[in-house]
Coordinates of C-alpha atoms and ligand atoms in Angstrom, one line a residue:
X1 CA 26.9 129.1 120.5
X2 CA 27.2 130.8 117.1
X3 CA 27.4 134.3 115.7
X4 CA 30.0 136.9 115.7
X5 CA 33.0 134.9 117.0
X6 CA 32.7 132.9 113.8
X7 CA 35.0 135.5 112.3
X8 CA 37.6 135.5 115.0
X9 CA 40.9 133.7 114.5
X10 CA 42.8 132.3 117.4
X11 CA 46.4 131.1 117.3
X12 CA 47.4 128.7 120.1
X13 CA 51.0 128.3 121.0
X14 CA 51.9 125.8 123.7
X15 CA 55.3 124.9 125.1
X16 CA 56.8 121.9 123.3
X17 CA 55.6 119.2 125.8
X18 CA 52.9 116.6 125.2
X19 CA 51.3 117.5 128.6
X20 CA 51.0 121.2 127.4
X21 CA 49.9 120.6 123.7
X22 CA 47.2 118.2 124.9
X23 CA 45.2 120.8 127.0
X24 CA 45.8 123.5 124.3
X25 CA 44.3 121.1 121.7
X26 CA 41.4 120.4 123.9
X27 CA 40.7 124.1 124.3
X28 CA 41.2 124.5 120.6
X29 CA 38.5 121.9 119.9
X30 CA 36.0 123.6 122.3
X31 CA 36.6 127.0 120.7
X32 CA 36.1 125.4 117.2
X33 CA 32.7 124.1 118.5
X34 CA 31.9 127.7 119.4
X35 CA 32.7 128.9 115.9
X36 CA 36.1 130.3 116.3
X37 CA 38.7 129.6 113.6
X38 CA 41.6 128.1 115.5
X39 CA 45.2 127.4 114.6
X40 CA 47.5 125.4 116.8
X41 CA 51.2 125.8 116.3
X42 CA 54.0 123.4 117.4
X43 CA 57.0 121.5 116.0
X44 CA 56.2 118.9 113.4
X45 CA 57.3 116.0 115.6
X46 CA 54.9 117.2 118.3
X47 CA 52.0 117.7 115.9
X48 CA 52.3 114.2 114.4
X49 CA 50.0 112.4 116.9
X50 CA 47.6 115.3 117.3
X51 CA 47.1 115.6 113.5
X52 CA 46.3 111.9 113.4
X53 CA 43.8 112.0 116.3
X54 CA 42.0 115.4 115.7
X55 CA 39.9 115.8 112.6
X56 CA 38.2 119.1 112.2
X57 CA 38.6 121.5 109.3
X58 CA 38.2 124.5 111.6
X59 CA 41.2 123.4 113.6
X60 CA 44.4 123.9 111.6
X61 CA 47.8 122.7 112.7
X62 CA 50.7 125.0 111.9
X63 CA 54.3 123.8 111.7
X64 CA 56.7 125.8 113.9
X65 CA 60.3 125.1 112.9
X66 CA 63.1 125.6 115.4
X67 CA 66.0 127.6 114.1
X68 CA 68.6 125.4 115.7
X69 CA 70.4 123.0 113.4
X70 CA 72.3 121.5 116.3
X71 CA 69.3 119.6 117.7
X72 CA 67.9 116.8 115.5
X73 CA 64.2 117.3 114.6
X74 CA 63.1 114.2 116.6
X75 CA 64.3 116.1 119.7
X76 CA 62.1 119.1 119.0
X77 CA 59.8 117.9 121.8
X78 CA 60.1 117.1 125.5
X79 CA 58.5 113.7 124.9
X80 CA 61.2 111.1 125.1
X81 CA 63.9 113.8 125.2
X82 CA 67.0 112.7 127.1
X83 CA 67.1 114.9 130.2
X84 CA 70.5 116.5 129.4
X85 CA 69.1 117.9 126.2
X86 CA 66.3 119.9 127.9
X87 CA 68.3 123.2 128.2
X88 CA 69.3 122.9 124.5
X89 CA 65.7 122.5 123.5
X90 CA 64.7 125.5 125.7
X91 CA 67.4 127.6 124.1
X92 CA 66.4 126.6 120.5
X93 CA 62.8 127.5 121.3
X94 CA 63.8 131.0 122.5
X95 CA 66.0 131.5 119.4
X96 CA 63.1 130.7 117.1
X97 CA 61.2 133.9 118.0
X98 CA 61.5 135.3 114.5
X99 CA 60.0 132.1 113.0
X100 CA 57.1 132.6 115.3
X101 CA 56.7 136.3 114.2
X102 CA 56.4 135.0 110.6
X103 CA 53.6 132.7 111.6
X104 CA 51.8 135.6 113.3
X105 CA 52.3 137.8 110.3
X106 CA 50.9 135.1 108.0
X107 CA 47.8 134.1 110.1
X108 CA 47.1 137.5 111.5
X109 CA 45.0 136.1 114.4
X110 CA 42.7 138.2 116.5
X111 CA 44.0 136.6 119.6
X112 CA 47.2 134.7 120.5
X113 CA 46.8 132.2 123.4
X114 CA 50.3 131.3 124.6
X115 CA 51.9 129.2 127.3
X116 CA 53.7 130.4 130.4
X117 CA 57.3 129.6 129.2
X118 CA 57.6 132.0 126.4
X119 CA 57.3 135.7 127.4
X120 CA 58.6 136.7 124.0
X121 CA 55.5 135.4 122.3
X122 CA 53.1 138.1 123.7
X123 CA 55.9 140.6 123.1
X124 CA 56.0 139.8 119.4
X125 CA 52.2 139.8 119.3
X126 CA 52.1 143.2 120.8
X127 CA 54.7 144.4 118.3
X128 CA 52.4 143.1 115.5
X129 CA 49.3 144.7 117.0
X130 CA 47.8 141.3 118.1
X131 CA 45.9 140.7 121.4
X132 CA 47.2 138.0 123.6
X133 CA 46.3 136.0 126.7
X134 CA 48.2 133.3 128.6
X135 CA 46.7 129.8 129.2
X136 CA 48.1 128.1 132.2
X137 CA 48.0 124.4 131.4
X138 CA 48.7 123.3 135.0
X139 CA 46.9 124.0 138.2
X140 CA 46.4 127.1 140.4
X141 CA 47.9 125.4 143.5
X142 CA 51.2 125.1 141.6
X143 CA 51.1 128.5 140.0
X144 CA 50.0 130.4 143.1
X145 CA 52.8 128.6 145.0
X146 CA 55.4 129.6 142.4
X147 CA 54.1 133.2 142.0
X148 CA 54.1 133.5 145.8
X149 CA 57.7 132.6 146.1
X150 CA 58.6 134.7 143.1
X151 CA 57.0 137.8 144.7
X152 CA 57.3 137.2 148.4
X153 CA 60.3 134.8 148.8
X154 CA 60.7 135.7 152.5
X155 CA 57.1 134.8 153.4
X156 CA 55.7 131.4 154.1
X157 CA 53.0 130.2 151.7
X158 CA 49.6 131.0 153.3
X159 CA 47.9 127.7 152.7
X160 CA 49.0 124.8 155.0
X161 CA 48.6 121.9 152.6
X162 CA 51.3 123.3 150.4
X163 CA 54.0 123.8 153.0
X164 CA 56.7 121.3 152.2
X165 CA 59.6 119.9 154.2
X166 CA 63.0 120.9 152.8
X167 CA 63.6 117.5 151.2
X168 CA 60.5 117.8 149.0
X169 CA 61.5 121.3 147.9
X170 CA 65.0 120.2 146.9
X171 CA 63.3 117.5 144.8
X172 CA 61.3 119.9 142.8
X173 CA 63.3 121.4 140.1
X174 CA 60.7 124.2 139.4
X175 CA 60.7 125.4 143.0
X176 CA 64.4 125.2 143.2
X177 CA 64.8 127.3 140.0
X178 CA 62.3 129.9 141.2
X179 CA 63.9 130.3 144.6
X180 CA 67.4 130.4 143.4
X181 CA 67.2 132.2 140.1
X182 CA 66.2 135.8 139.6
X183 CA 66.1 135.2 135.8
X184 CA 63.5 132.4 136.2
X185 CA 61.4 134.6 138.5
X186 CA 61.4 137.4 136.0
X187 CA 60.6 135.2 133.1
X188 CA 57.8 133.6 134.9
X189 CA 56.2 136.9 136.0
X190 CA 56.8 138.4 132.6
X191 CA 54.5 135.8 131.1
X192 CA 51.6 137.2 133.1
X193 CA 52.5 140.9 132.6
X194 CA 53.2 140.7 128.8
X195 CA 49.6 139.7 127.8
X196 CA 47.3 142.4 126.5
X197 CA 44.4 140.8 128.3
X198 CA 43.3 141.8 131.8
X199 CA 42.7 138.1 132.6
X200 CA 44.6 134.8 132.6
X201 CA 43.0 131.5 131.5
X202 CA 43.7 128.3 133.5
X203 CA 43.1 124.7 132.9
X204 CA 41.2 124.1 136.1
X205 CA 37.9 124.6 137.9
X206 CA 36.7 126.6 140.8
X207 CA 35.3 123.3 142.0
X208 CA 38.7 122.0 142.9
X209 CA 41.0 125.1 143.2
X210 CA 38.9 128.2 144.1
X211 CA 41.2 129.2 147.0
X212 CA 44.4 129.0 144.8
X213 CA 42.7 130.6 141.8
X214 CA 41.7 133.6 144.0
X215 CA 45.1 133.8 145.5
X216 CA 46.9 133.7 142.1
X217 CA 44.6 136.5 140.9
X218 CA 45.6 138.6 143.9
X219 CA 49.3 137.9 143.4
X220 CA 49.5 138.7 139.7
X221 CA 46.9 141.4 139.7
X222 CA 44.9 139.9 136.8
X223 CA 41.7 137.9 137.0
X224 CA 42.3 134.2 136.7
X225 CA 39.5 132.6 134.7
X226 CA 39.1 128.8 134.9
X227 CA 38.1 127.1 131.6
X228 CA 37.1 123.8 133.3
X229 CA 39.0 120.6 132.7
X230 CA 40.8 120.4 129.3
X231 CA 40.7 116.6 129.3
X232 CA 40.4 114.5 126.1
X233 CA 37.4 112.3 125.6
X234 CA 38.7 108.8 125.2
X235 CA 38.1 107.5 121.7
X236 CA 38.3 103.7 121.1
X237 CA 40.8 102.4 118.5
X238 CA 41.7 98.9 117.5
X239 CA 45.2 99.2 119.1
X240 CA 43.6 99.4 122.5
X241 CA 42.1 95.9 122.5
X242 CA 45.1 94.3 124.1
X243 CA 44.6 96.5 127.2
X244 CA 40.9 96.4 127.3
X245 CA 40.8 92.6 126.8
X246 CA 43.2 92.2 129.7
X247 CA 41.2 94.6 131.9
X248 CA 37.9 92.8 131.1
X249 CA 39.3 89.6 132.8
X250 CA 39.7 91.5 136.0
X251 CA 37.1 92.3 138.7
X252 CA 35.6 95.8 139.2
X253 CA 38.0 98.4 140.7
X254 CA 40.7 95.7 141.3
X255 CA 43.5 97.1 139.1
X256 CA 46.1 99.8 139.8
X257 CA 47.2 101.8 136.7
X258 CA 50.8 103.0 137.1
X259 CA 52.4 105.8 135.1
X260 CA 55.0 108.5 135.5
X261 CA 53.8 110.6 132.5
X262 CA 55.4 111.6 129.2
X263 CA 58.6 113.2 130.5
X264 CA 60.0 111.4 133.5
X265 CA 62.2 108.4 133.2
X266 CA 62.7 106.1 136.2
X267 CA 66.3 105.2 137.0
X268 CA 67.1 101.5 137.1
X269 CA 66.9 101.6 140.9
X270 CA 63.5 103.4 140.8
X271 CA 62.3 100.7 138.4
X272 CA 63.4 98.0 140.8
X273 CA 61.6 99.7 143.8
X274 CA 58.3 100.3 141.9
X275 CA 58.4 96.7 140.5
X276 CA 59.0 95.1 143.9
X277 CA 56.5 97.5 145.6
X278 CA 53.8 96.3 143.1
X279 CA 54.9 92.7 143.6
X280 CA 54.7 92.9 147.4
X281 CA 51.3 94.7 147.2
X282 CA 49.7 91.6 145.7
X283 CA 47.3 93.6 143.5
X284 CA 46.8 93.5 139.7
X285 CA 48.4 96.4 137.7
X286 CA 49.1 97.9 134.4
X287 CA 52.5 99.7 134.5
X288 CA 53.9 101.9 131.7
X289 CA 57.7 102.1 131.7
X290 CA 59.4 104.6 129.4
X291 CA 63.0 105.1 128.3
X292 CA 64.4 108.2 126.5
X293 CA 64.8 108.1 122.7
X294 CA 68.2 106.8 121.8
X295 CA 69.0 105.6 125.3
X296 CA 66.9 102.6 125.2
X297 CA 67.6 100.2 128.1
X298 CA 66.3 96.7 127.7
X299 CA 63.2 96.4 129.8
X300 CA 64.0 92.9 130.9
X301 CA 67.4 94.0 132.1
X302 CA 65.9 97.0 133.9
X303 CA 63.3 94.8 135.8
X304 CA 64.3 92.8 138.8
X305 CA 65.2 89.2 137.9
X306 CA 62.3 86.9 137.7
X307 CA 59.8 89.7 138.3
X308 CA 57.6 89.1 135.2
X309 CA 57.4 85.4 136.0
X310 CA 56.5 86.0 139.6
X311 CA 53.7 88.5 138.9
X312 CA 52.5 86.5 135.9
X313 CA 49.1 87.6 134.6
X314 CA 48.5 89.8 137.6
X315 CA 50.7 92.5 136.0
X316 CA 50.8 94.0 132.5
X317 CA 54.0 95.8 131.9
X318 CA 53.9 98.2 128.9
X319 CA 57.0 99.7 127.3
X320 CA 56.6 103.2 126.0
X321 CA 53.0 104.4 125.8
X322 CA 49.5 103.3 126.9
X323 CA 46.1 104.8 126.2
X324 CA 45.9 106.3 129.7
X325 CA 42.5 108.0 129.5
X326 CA 40.9 104.9 128.1
X327 CA 42.5 102.7 130.7
X328 CA 41.4 105.0 133.5
X329 CA 37.8 104.9 132.3
X330 CA 37.6 101.1 132.4
X331 CA 35.5 99.8 135.3
X332 CA 38.3 97.3 136.4
X333 CA 40.6 100.1 137.3
X334 CA 40.3 101.1 140.9
X335 CA 43.3 103.3 141.6
X336 CA 46.0 105.3 139.8
X337 CA 49.6 105.2 141.1
X338 CA 50.6 108.5 139.5
X339 CA 53.5 110.9 139.3
X340 CA 50.8 113.7 139.5
X341 CA 51.3 115.5 136.2
X342 CA 48.4 117.9 136.0
X343 CA 46.7 116.2 133.1
X344 CA 46.9 112.9 134.9
X345 CA 45.1 114.4 137.9
X346 CA 42.4 115.9 135.8
X347 CA 41.9 112.6 134.0
X348 CA 41.8 110.7 137.3
X349 CA 39.0 113.0 138.6
X350 CA 37.1 112.9 135.3
X351 CA 37.3 109.0 135.3
X352 CA 36.4 108.8 139.0
X353 CA 39.7 107.1 139.9
X354 CA 41.4 108.0 143.2
X355 CA 45.1 108.5 143.2
X356 CA 48.1 107.1 145.1
X357 CA 50.5 109.9 144.6
X358 CA 54.2 109.5 143.9
X359 CA 55.4 113.0 142.7
X360 CA 58.9 113.2 141.3
X361 CA 59.5 116.7 139.9
X362 CA 58.2 120.1 138.7
X363 CA 54.6 120.9 139.7
X364 CA 53.9 117.3 140.9
X365 CA 54.5 117.8 144.7
X366 CA 51.9 120.6 144.7
X367 CA 49.5 118.6 142.6
X368 CA 50.0 115.7 145.0
X369 CA 49.1 117.9 148.0
X370 CA 46.0 119.1 146.2
X371 CA 44.9 115.5 145.8
X372 CA 45.2 114.8 149.5
X373 CA 43.6 118.1 150.4
X374 CA 40.6 117.2 148.2
X375 CA 40.4 113.8 150.0
X376 CA 40.7 111.8 146.7
X377 CA 44.0 110.1 147.3
X378 CA 47.1 109.4 149.6
X379 CA 50.8 110.0 149.2
X380 CA 53.4 107.3 149.1
X381 CA 55.7 108.2 151.9
X382 CA 59.4 108.7 151.2
X383 CA 62.2 107.1 153.2
X384 CA 64.5 110.1 153.3
X385 CA 64.5 111.4 149.7
X386 CA 63.7 108.1 148.1
X387 CA 60.6 106.0 147.4
X388 CA 61.0 102.5 148.5
X389 CA 59.3 99.2 147.6
X390 CA 58.0 99.0 151.2
X391 CA 56.3 102.4 151.2
X392 CA 54.9 101.8 147.7
X393 CA 53.4 98.5 148.7
X394 CA 52.1 99.9 152.0
X395 CA 50.3 102.8 150.3
X396 CA 48.7 100.4 147.7
X397 CA 47.6 97.9 150.4
X398 CA 46.2 100.6 152.6
X399 CA 43.7 101.8 150.0
X400 CA 43.0 98.6 148.1
X401 CA 43.4 95.7 150.6
X402 CA 42.8 97.3 154.0
X403 CA 39.8 99.3 152.7
X404 CA 41.1 102.6 153.9
X405 CA 40.4 104.0 150.4
X406 CA 36.6 103.6 150.5
X407 CA 36.0 107.2 151.6
X408 CA 38.4 108.5 148.9
X409 CA 36.6 106.5 146.2
X410 CA 33.3 108.1 147.3
X411 CA 34.9 111.5 147.3
X412 CA 36.3 111.3 143.8
X413 CA 33.0 110.0 142.5
X414 CA 31.1 113.0 144.0
X415 CA 33.8 115.5 142.9
X416 CA 33.7 114.1 139.3
X417 CA 29.9 114.7 139.1
X418 CA 30.3 118.2 140.5
X419 CA 33.1 119.1 138.1
X420 CA 31.2 117.8 135.1
X421 CA 28.3 120.0 136.0
X422 CA 30.4 123.1 136.3
X423 CA 32.9 122.8 133.4
X424 CA 30.6 123.8 130.6
X425 CA 29.5 126.8 132.6
X426 CA 33.2 127.9 133.2
X427 CA 34.1 127.4 129.5
X428 CA 31.2 129.6 128.4
X429 CA 32.3 132.3 130.8
X430 CA 35.8 132.1 129.5
X431 CA 34.6 132.3 125.9
X432 CA 32.7 135.5 126.7
X433 CA 36.0 137.0 127.9
X434 CA 37.8 135.9 124.7
X435 CA 35.1 137.5 122.5
X436 CA 35.5 140.7 124.5
X437 CA 39.3 140.5 124.0
X438 CA 38.9 139.9 120.2
X439 CA 36.6 142.9 120.0
X440 CA 39.4 144.9 121.6
Ligands
UDP1 N1 49.9 109.7 128.6 C1 49.3 108.7 127.9 N2 50.0 107.5 127.9 C2 51.2 107.3 128.5 C3 51.8 108.5 129.2 C4 51.1 109.6 129.2 O1 48.2 108.8 127.3 O2 51.8 106.2 128.5 C5 49.1 111.0 128.5 C6 48.3 111.2 129.8 O3 47.0 110.7 129.6 C7 48.3 112.7 130.0 C8 49.6 113.2 129.4 O4 50.1 112.1 128.5 O5 47.3 113.3 129.2 C9 50.7 113.4 130.4 O6 50.5 114.6 131.0 P1 50.8 114.9 132.6 O7 50.5 116.3 132.8 O8 50.0 114.0 133.4 O9 52.3 114.5 132.8 P2 53.6 115.0 132.1 O10 53.8 114.1 130.9 O11 53.5 116.4 131.7 O12 54.7 114.8 133.1

């Protein structure tokens, strides 16, 4: 596509989390390919890795500095942030509204595309005479659920797969915050209301979430427009050879990839349960274990005694970070034991890998239910509120050893093909809406 939109400038402003910046960057790249001039703004620490991996002169990264001097710069991101500092980061972000205004004044974009955690961003845009639209980086199942309880707290959610037992609700910080705090509800709804656009963009596809996309539109009274999956194309780098060599020694679809995303840190007890669950299951695995910056536990102290020796070459344990999308696209990976962050779910579908779900917080319980509803995975059962080695091993064996997963493998394969066919079409429809918005 070329032509008029060549002149349009778009400023993208995600929340300070890797899992949010990543889909915003993917959308930025797709808009650049359609001749928009795109700016993506975040804190320098967040932009570091995106600057390295994204080369395109029509995509410019803009440093957004937080006003707070109290929070060291390395903590201007949720990635590796010690959990107790999250409220400080959120406050520092809100307090930096005027820094954001200066960026808007300098760039003067035609459109601001912002995230759902900063209702002040569209407000500042409106004060500066700039059009704005929100991009929801996570799924419609989650957002319709949260919008439903914000607007109709007394009514049960209309779709059965997303009705949760009390214990699951207590575990999900986001639901807890919405149900218990008027301030959170207002802030959340304001993000939809404040945009000048009559539509909302969402990182999803009608192929997987049509029911929830329609229900969300009805709830917030704005059309919800899916842009397709904003998933990065895996690019090979020399650093990946250690993973890819290890995987190439394994048989097709025999390995489970295990990750809890970029923000959640397992407790010592949880590390023990996951480790022993993997050990009991008897399958091969790659497991990424993360610790918060500055609170580094020793991995060997955290793992159960003798674990590494007992699993030997059957298990690869990675501290910190692994190239998830590349690992998932390797033919030796059969299943993904995942915390169900939204990006992880979209990457699993794209790479045709079914999911064993182990949701821990935020939108993850809703995403997990969507996975089972789509028939592309199973949930690890909890014993009370906790995940135990026995239930983890049981779920893995059920799908990998006892062959109960064959149907889900077929389903994810089919779904992946359908989504691929549809995403380009959805992106083009969304671009049309953006051009209309820019033309005012
Ligand atoms: N990711 C990765 N390597 C890791 C951990 C995470 O590449 O070791 C990427 C993953 O591929 C996904 C993102 O980080 O794109 C995590 O986003 P998600 O929404 O799944 O979870 P969150 O981090 O927001 O909990």
